[in-house]
């Protein structure tokens, strides 16, 4: 879940407007920019919150990314930032929260298209029947992956990242509680995967939803990045602890609207 509160639609639409601009600008004058996109659900139960893409729409986006960007694993993107190298034209695909449809629907599409992706999971949602407040708000219940499925994604070569234990707002929660959410989610994942986990995306993702003291905890916990999700793109001078991600919502009527922009620019 990316955006909280009653102003959800307005906030997300504003972010998307900014995103459209970023995408256009990317090719026009800022070829040094790299984009990280974030999805939530991919299924056939459309919702009013803009967080569910149909499988067809998701595949359209993926084909679009494939056509216009160099789609790389997020770790590759972060490594370039760590080394101060250009991320121009790079794009990383990410998912937040850990919905079951990520495993059942999105991953097979990504595999078929040979595209890498990172799944940020809220570790205490995995294998649970928790219905988060934002799904309660729209009267929907979407299941979570179980640990076997998260491990299967990892075994298939997808990256697994941490998204806290219980999806707390790190702009509000501090100290020991924040440490438990941040470091704890890494411990949960490493315990379940038997592998190192180095990528972190903070819940809700807006600018004010992580305190600087909590960003420090993310670094101290050994994560190599701290991803937001309020839109925008990244350059080689972007700190890995301030990575910008662009939410891709169903309010984009078609990625090919963007594609035509890109195509026109390339002529
Ligand atoms: Zn989330």
Coordinates of C-alpha atoms and ligand atoms in Angstrom, one line a residue:
X1 CA 0.0 0.0 0.0
X2 CA 1.4 3.3 -1.0
X3 CA -0.8 6.2 -0.1
X4 CA -2.8 6.5 3.1
X5 CA -5.8 8.7 4.1
X6 CA -9.0 10.0 2.6
X7 CA -7.2 12.0 0.0
X8 CA -6.0 8.8 -1.6
X9 CA -7.3 9.4 -5.1
X10 CA -6.2 13.0 -5.3
X11 CA -2.8 12.2 -3.9
X12 CA -2.3 9.3 -6.2
X13 CA -3.6 11.2 -9.2
X14 CA -1.2 14.0 -8.4
X15 CA 1.7 11.5 -8.1
X16 CA 0.7 9.9 -11.4
X17 CA 0.6 13.3 -13.1
X18 CA 4.1 13.8 -11.9
X19 CA 4.9 10.3 -13.2
X20 CA 3.7 11.1 -16.6
X21 CA 5.8 14.1 -16.7
X22 CA 8.8 12.1 -15.5
X23 CA 8.3 9.5 -18.2
X24 CA 8.1 12.1 -20.9
X25 CA 11.0 14.1 -19.6
X26 CA 13.1 10.9 -19.2
X27 CA 13.5 10.6 -22.9
X28 CA 13.4 14.2 -23.9
X29 CA 16.0 15.9 -21.8
X30 CA 16.9 13.6 -18.9
X31 CA 18.4 10.5 -20.4
X32 CA 20.5 10.2 -17.3
X33 CA 17.4 9.2 -15.2
X34 CA 16.4 5.7 -14.2
X35 CA 12.9 4.7 -13.1
X36 CA 11.7 2.2 -10.4
X37 CA 8.1 1.3 -10.7
X38 CA 5.9 -0.1 -8.0
X39 CA 2.8 -2.3 -8.3
X40 CA 0.6 -3.8 -5.6
X41 CA -2.0 -6.3 -6.9
X42 CA -2.5 -8.0 -10.3
X43 CA -5.8 -9.8 -10.6
X44 CA -9.3 -9.7 -12.1
X45 CA -11.1 -8.0 -9.2
X46 CA -10.8 -4.3 -10.1
X47 CA -10.9 -1.9 -7.2
X48 CA -11.5 1.8 -6.8
X49 CA -8.2 2.4 -5.0
X50 CA -6.1 2.2 -8.2
X51 CA -3.9 -0.6 -6.6
X52 CA -5.1 -3.5 -8.8
X53 CA -3.9 -4.0 -12.4
X54 CA -5.6 -6.6 -14.5
X55 CA -3.2 -9.3 -15.9
X56 CA -3.6 -7.8 -19.4
X57 CA -2.9 -4.3 -18.2
X58 CA 0.1 -5.5 -16.2
X59 CA 1.5 -7.3 -19.2
X60 CA 1.0 -4.2 -21.4
X61 CA 3.0 -2.2 -18.9
X62 CA 5.7 -4.8 -18.8
X63 CA 6.0 -4.9 -22.6
X64 CA 6.2 -1.2 -22.6
X65 CA 9.0 -1.2 -20.0
X66 CA 10.8 -3.8 -22.0
X67 CA 10.5 -1.8 -25.2
X68 CA 11.6 1.6 -23.8
X69 CA 13.9 0.8 -20.9
X70 CA 16.7 -1.5 -19.8
X71 CA 14.8 -3.6 -17.2
X72 CA 17.2 -4.6 -14.5
X73 CA 17.0 -6.2 -11.1
X74 CA 16.7 -3.6 -8.3
X75 CA 20.0 -4.7 -6.9
X76 CA 21.7 -3.8 -10.2
X77 CA 20.1 -0.4 -10.0
X78 CA 21.1 0.1 -6.4
X79 CA 24.7 -1.1 -7.2
X80 CA 24.9 1.6 -9.9
X81 CA 23.8 4.2 -7.3
X82 CA 26.3 3.0 -4.8
X83 CA 29.1 3.3 -7.3
X84 CA 27.9 6.7 -8.6
X85 CA 27.4 5.2 -12.1
X86 CA 24.6 6.3 -14.5
X87 CA 21.2 4.7 -14.1
X88 CA 20.1 6.3 -17.4
X89 CA 17.4 4.3 -19.1
X90 CA 17.4 1.6 -16.4
X91 CA 14.0 0.5 -15.0
X92 CA 13.4 -1.8 -12.1
X93 CA 10.0 -3.5 -11.4
X94 CA 8.9 -3.8 -7.8
X95 CA 5.8 -5.0 -5.9
X96 CA 4.8 -4.0 -2.4
X97 CA 3.0 -5.9 0.4
X98 CA 3.1 -9.6 -0.6
X99 CA -0.3 -10.3 -2.2
X100 CA -0.9 -13.8 -3.4
X101 CA -1.6 -12.6 -6.9
X102 CA 2.0 -11.5 -7.2
X103 CA 3.0 -15.2 -7.1
X104 CA 0.0 -16.6 -9.0
X105 CA -0.4 -14.0 -11.8
X106 CA 2.3 -11.4 -12.0
X107 CA 5.4 -13.7 -11.6
X108 CA 4.4 -16.1 -14.5
X109 CA 3.9 -13.0 -16.8
X110 CA 7.3 -11.7 -15.7
X111 CA 8.9 -15.1 -16.3
X112 CA 7.3 -15.4 -19.8
X113 CA 8.6 -11.9 -20.7
X114 CA 12.0 -12.7 -19.1
X115 CA 11.8 -9.7 -16.8
X116 CA 13.4 -9.4 -13.4
X117 CA 11.4 -8.0 -10.4
X118 CA 11.6 -7.4 -6.7
X119 CA 8.8 -8.3 -4.3
X120 CA 8.7 -6.3 -1.0
X121 CA 6.8 -8.3 1.5
X122 CA 5.3 -7.3 4.9
X123 CA 6.6 -10.3 6.8
X124 CA 3.8 -10.8 9.3
X125 CA 1.2 -10.6 6.6
X126 CA 2.7 -13.7 4.9
X127 CA 0.8 -16.9 5.7
X128 CA -1.8 -14.8 7.6
X129 CA -5.4 -13.9 7.1
X130 CA -4.9 -10.3 8.0
X131 CA -7.1 -7.8 6.1
X132 CA -5.3 -4.5 6.2
X133 CA -7.3 -1.3 6.8
X134 CA -7.0 -0.2 3.2
X135 CA -8.6 -3.4 1.9
X136 CA -11.3 -3.2 4.6
X137 CA -12.0 0.3 3.5
X138 CA -12.9 -0.9 0.0
X139 CA -14.7 -4.0 1.3
X140 CA -12.3 -6.5 -0.3
X141 CA -10.2 -9.4 1.0
X142 CA -7.1 -10.3 -1.0
X143 CA -5.0 -13.2 0.3
X144 CA -1.3 -13.0 1.0
X145 CA 1.4 -15.4 -0.2
X146 CA 2.6 -18.1 2.1
X147 CA 6.2 -18.7 2.9
X148 CA 6.5 -21.5 0.4
X149 CA 5.4 -19.2 -2.3
X150 CA 7.8 -16.4 -1.3
X151 CA 10.6 -19.0 -1.3
X152 CA 9.5 -20.2 -4.7
X153 CA 9.7 -16.7 -6.1
X154 CA 13.2 -16.4 -4.6
X155 CA 14.2 -19.8 -6.1
X156 CA 12.9 -18.6 -9.5
X157 CA 15.4 -15.8 -9.3
X158 CA 13.2 -12.9 -8.2
X159 CA 14.5 -10.6 -5.5
X160 CA 12.7 -10.5 -2.2
X161 CA 12.9 -7.3 -0.1
X162 CA 11.6 -6.2 3.3
X163 CA 8.6 -3.9 3.8
X164 CA 8.5 -4.0 7.6
X165 CA 6.8 -6.7 9.8
X166 CA 3.3 -5.2 10.1
X167 CA 3.2 -2.2 7.8
X168 CA 3.5 0.5 10.4
X169 CA 3.9 4.1 9.3
X170 CA 7.6 4.9 9.9
X171 CA 6.8 8.6 10.0
X172 CA 5.0 7.9 13.2
X173 CA 6.6 4.8 14.9
X174 CA 10.1 5.4 16.3
X175 CA 12.7 3.8 18.6
X176 CA 12.4 0.2 19.6
X177 CA 9.1 -0.3 17.8
X178 CA 10.6 1.0 14.5
X179 CA 13.7 -1.2 15.0
X180 CA 11.5 -4.2 15.5
X181 CA 9.6 -3.4 12.2
X182 CA 12.8 -2.7 10.2
X183 CA 15.4 -5.1 11.5
X184 CA 12.7 -7.6 12.4
X185 CA 11.5 -7.9 8.9
X186 CA 15.0 -8.6 7.7
X187 CA 15.4 -11.3 10.3
X188 CA 12.1 -12.9 9.4
X189 CA 13.0 -13.0 5.7
X190 CA 16.5 -14.2 6.1
X191 CA 15.2 -16.9 8.5
X192 CA 12.6 -18.0 6.0
X193 CA 14.7 -17.7 2.8
X194 CA 18.0 -18.8 4.1
X195 CA 19.6 -15.9 2.2
X196 CA 20.7 -12.4 2.7
X197 CA 18.1 -9.7 2.3
X198 CA 19.4 -6.2 1.3
X199 CA 16.5 -4.3 -0.1
X200 CA 14.0 -2.2 1.9
X201 CA 10.9 -0.2 0.9
X202 CA 9.1 1.7 3.6
X203 CA 5.3 1.4 4.0
X204 CA 3.0 4.0 2.5
X205 CA 6.0 5.6 0.9
X206 CA 5.2 9.3 1.0
X207 CA 7.9 11.8 1.8
X208 CA 6.8 12.3 5.4
X209 CA 6.3 8.7 6.1
X210 CA 9.8 7.9 7.3
X211 CA 11.6 9.8 10.0
X212 CA 15.3 10.4 9.4
X213 CA 16.1 8.4 12.6
X214 CA 14.2 5.5 11.0
X215 CA 16.1 5.9 7.8
X216 CA 19.3 5.6 9.9
X217 CA 17.9 2.3 11.3
X218 CA 17.3 1.0 7.8
X219 CA 21.0 1.6 7.1
X220 CA 22.1 0.2 10.4
X221 CA 20.1 -2.9 9.8
X222 CA 22.3 -3.5 6.8
X223 CA 19.9 -2.7 4.0
X224 CA 21.5 -1.3 0.9
X225 CA 18.5 0.9 -0.1
X226 CA 15.5 2.6 1.3
X227 CA 12.7 3.0 -1.3
X228 CA 9.9 5.6 -1.2
X229 CA 6.9 5.5 -3.5
X230 CA 5.8 9.0 -4.0
X231 CA 6.9 9.2 -7.6
X232 CA 9.9 10.6 -9.4
X233 CA 13.0 9.1 -10.9
X234 CA 16.7 8.7 -9.9
X235 CA 20.1 9.8 -11.2
X236 CA 23.6 8.7 -10.4
X237 CA 23.7 11.2 -7.6
X238 CA 20.6 9.7 -5.9
X239 CA 21.5 8.2 -2.5
X240 CA 20.5 4.5 -2.2
X241 CA 18.8 5.6 1.0
X242 CA 16.6 8.0 -0.8
X243 CA 15.5 5.9 -3.8
X244 CA 12.4 7.3 -5.6
X245 CA 9.8 4.9 -6.9
X246 CA 6.9 5.6 -9.3
X247 CA 3.5 4.0 -8.4
X248 CA 1.8 2.5 -11.5
X249 CA -1.9 2.8 -11.0
X250 CA -4.8 1.6 -13.0
X251 CA -5.6 5.3 -13.5
X252 CA -3.1 5.1 -16.3
X253 CA -5.7 4.2 -19.0
X254 CA -3.0 2.5 -21.1
X255 CA 0.8 2.5 -21.0
X256 CA 0.7 2.8 -24.7
X257 CA -0.5 6.4 -24.3
X258 CA 3.0 6.9 -22.9
X259 CA 4.4 4.6 -25.5
X260 CA 3.1 6.8 -28.3
X261 CA 4.8 9.7 -26.6
X262 CA 8.0 7.8 -26.6
X263 CA 7.5 6.6 -30.2
X264 CA 6.9 10.1 -31.3
X265 CA 10.0 11.3 -29.7
X266 CA 12.1 8.7 -31.3
X267 CA 11.0 9.5 -34.9
Ligands
LIG1 ZN1 2.9 -1.3 1.4

